[in-house]
Amino acid sequence: MESMKQELESSTTLSEDPAGQIAHSRSERRAKPRTWEIPPAPAPAPHLDDYKSIVGEPVVEELRFLARGLAKKTLKMVNSTAVGGGVAEMLNRLVPLLAELDVTTHWDVITGGNDFFEVTKAFHNALHGAPYELTREAQEIFLTYNEQNRQRMQFNEDIVVIHDPQPAAMIGARKDTSAQWVWRCHIDLSNPHPQVWGFLRPFIEQYNAAIFSSQTFARQLPIPQYLFYPCIDPLSEKNKKLDDSFVQKVCDEFGIDRSRPIVTQVSRFDRLKDPVGVVQAFKLARKYADCQLVLAGGGASDDPEGAIVLKEVKEAVGNDPDVIILDLPPWCALEINALQSASTIVVQKSLREGFGLTVTEALWKGKPTIGGAVGGIPNQIIHKLTGMLVHSIEGCAYQIRYLLTHPEFATQLGRNGREHVKENFLMTTNVRRWLLLLQILLRGGKA
Ligand code: UDP
């Protein structure tokens, strides 16, 4: 007994934890977690045949069949960053898979100074509904960098796909090409800032087509619009099947007790992800059903607002030993995977959301999932069929309690959720959509 007490007293405290992964005082009673000071080397990219074991041979053969008519066609993707963020992550997988299908795909990244990225960040927030004063100077900065990038790039491909607003004005290069130009919008345009949208809209209207991530994100436009859901890669570190021994090791390191139900939310510490609401819902639900809460997030240490939200979360938690808060570095895909895999229930109680890839990840792992009925979450969670949609803290608490006390129903939800992802939100489905769209565009837009 005495030796155990000494061990507990001598184990990691928050101040000794160099990476600060465990943000809660409960870490004082845990073994010291591994630290990830250096990001691990990326895993090698999978090949098409590797997906057969997941989606079945016919799906992969169908991709080969659809690509036949596209042999020797070329495609250019243009976006604003090669690393970080969902778009770059998706392109990193999509481009080699298209190349394997003989659709030569060039990926160019625009460059710009801080002034450009400040303007485009402000545009991004404004298009999500934030207040903003669009100045003439901001417009000039935007147009000048778009023009510089236009001059720097060659456009010899059959199809050019411009991702998001940052490079949208590069459509100016279209007149010198015979290519079909597509605007792929990954952001929620359902309630855009009128001035910023009014400025961008004339550029968007010059494209041959636009692609949105959800029906609700689209705008009225005089060009054809297509719906492409975002996707996850089932072979990535975040989503591949893990050995249970690894899941156990991660839980041990973070002091998570797998013999008791685990409710998890994985999200940046951002008010719109409502982590404080999750804590409140958990506290209500736990009065009726034993469980622990894991809140895993990242970026709070280098994002001043994230640090404030993390502080608010800790205040809401108080000294509750059943809540484990983890502030993880960005390269912890395997650990996030392990936490999701270990969970009994996954929650994404967002108040506003883009598509909500954490929901896709949880459904893919067959987890009964509770999500706020916002953004792209209702595309993924069909209430009572592939998960549970909620509109309030009390609603979330009720569903946590319900799922914990109805395990057979919860298991069935998880199974349905995984099928829904397999059908609609995997990388292979995304490749299929691209191949079909390329066929349509190369026939002059006639399906
Ligand atoms: N994520 C992560 N570490 C964290 C928090 C989130 O790797 O600490 C990942 C999460 O697994 C998901 C993505 O970041 O893949 C978040 O995407 P989502 O669409 O859910 O939300 P966003 O942060 O883009 O608003």
Coordinates of N, CA, C and O and ligand atoms in Angstrom, one line a residue, residues 89 238 266-268 273 296-299 326 328-330 332-333 336 340 348 353-359 361, ligand 1:
E89 N -4.7 17.0 -46.6 CA -4.7 15.6 -46.2 C -5.4 14.8 -47.3 O -4.9 13.7 -47.7
K238 N -5.1 7.4 -38.8 CA -6.2 7.8 -38.0 C -7.4 6.8 -38.1 O -8.2 6.7 -37.2
V266 N -13.4 14.1 -29.5 CA -12.1 14.6 -30.1 C -12.3 15.8 -30.8 O -13.1 15.8 -31.8
S267 N -11.7 16.9 -30.4 CA -12.0 18.2 -31.1 C -11.0 19.3 -30.7 O -10.6 19.3 -29.5
R268 N -10.7 20.2 -31.6 CA -10.0 21.4 -31.1 C -10.7 22.0 -30.0 O -11.9 21.9 -29.9
K273 N -17.2 23.9 -30.8 CA -17.3 22.4 -30.6 C -17.9 22.1 -29.2 O -18.1 20.9 -28.9
A296 N -10.3 14.9 -25.9 CA -9.0 15.0 -26.6 C -9.0 16.1 -27.6 O -9.9 16.1 -28.5
G297 N -8.1 17.0 -27.5 CA -8.0 18.1 -28.4 C -6.6 18.4 -28.7 O -5.7 17.7 -28.2
G298 N -6.4 19.4 -29.5 CA -5.0 19.8 -29.8 C -4.9 21.3 -30.1 O -6.0 22.0 -30.2
G299 N -3.7 21.8 -30.1 CA -3.5 23.1 -30.6 C -3.7 24.2 -29.6 O -3.5 25.4 -29.8
L326 N -7.0 15.8 -22.7 CA -5.7 15.6 -23.3 C -5.5 16.7 -24.4 O -6.4 16.8 -25.3
L328 N -3.3 17.3 -27.2 CA -2.3 16.5 -27.9 C -1.6 17.3 -29.0 O -2.2 18.1 -29.6
P329 N -0.3 17.0 -29.3 CA 0.3 17.6 -30.5 C -0.4 17.1 -31.8 O -1.1 16.1 -31.8
P330 N -0.2 17.8 -32.9 CA -1.0 17.5 -34.1 C -0.6 16.2 -34.8 O -1.4 15.8 -35.7
C332 N -0.6 13.1 -33.6 CA -1.0 12.0 -32.8 C -2.1 11.2 -33.5 O -3.0 10.7 -32.7
A333 N -2.0 11.0 -34.8 CA -3.2 10.3 -35.4 C -3.4 8.9 -34.8 O -4.5 8.5 -34.6
I336 N -5.1 9.3 -31.5 CA -6.5 9.7 -31.7 C -7.3 8.4 -32.1 O -8.4 8.1 -31.6
Q340 N -10.5 6.8 -30.0 CA -11.8 6.6 -30.7 C -12.1 5.1 -30.6 O -13.3 4.7 -30.3
Q348 N -19.9 14.4 -30.6 CA -19.4 15.6 -31.3 C -20.5 16.6 -31.2 O -21.3 16.8 -32.1
E353 N -20.6 23.6 -37.4 CA -19.7 22.6 -37.8 C -19.5 22.7 -39.3 O -20.4 23.2 -40.0
G354 N -18.4 22.3 -39.8 CA -18.2 22.2 -41.3 C -18.8 20.8 -41.6 O -20.0 20.7 -41.5
F355 N -18.0 19.9 -41.9 CA -18.6 18.5 -42.2 C -18.6 17.7 -40.9 O -19.5 16.9 -40.7
G356 N -17.5 17.9 -40.1 CA -17.4 17.1 -38.9 C -16.7 15.7 -39.2 O -17.3 14.7 -39.0
L357 N -15.4 15.8 -39.6 CA -14.8 14.5 -39.9 C -14.6 13.6 -38.7 O -14.5 12.4 -38.8
T358 N -14.6 14.2 -37.5 CA -14.5 13.3 -36.3 C -15.7 12.4 -36.2 O -15.6 11.3 -35.7
V359 N -16.8 12.9 -36.7 CA -18.0 12.0 -36.7 C -17.8 10.8 -37.7 O -18.0 9.7 -37.4
E361 N -15.0 9.6 -38.6 CA -14.0 8.7 -38.0 C -14.6 7.8 -37.0 O -14.3 6.6 -37.0
Ligands
UDP1 N1 -8.0 16.1 -34.7 C1 -6.7 15.7 -34.3 N2 -6.3 16.1 -33.1 C2 -7.0 16.8 -32.3 C3 -8.3 17.3 -32.7 C4 -8.8 16.9 -33.9 O1 -6.1 15.0 -35.1 O2 -6.5 17.1 -31.2 C5 -8.5 15.7 -36.0 C6 -9.7 14.9 -36.0 O3 -9.4 13.5 -35.8 C7 -10.3 15.2 -37.4 C8 -9.9 16.6 -37.7 O4 -8.8 16.9 -36.8 O5 -9.6 14.4 -38.4 C9 -11.0 17.6 -37.3 O6 -11.9 17.7 -38.4 P1 -13.3 18.1 -38.2 O7 -14.0 18.2 -39.6 O8 -14.1 17.2 -37.2 O9 -13.3 19.6 -37.5 P2 -12.4 20.9 -37.8 O10 -11.3 20.9 -36.8 O11 -11.9 20.8 -39.2 O12 -13.4 22.0 -37.6

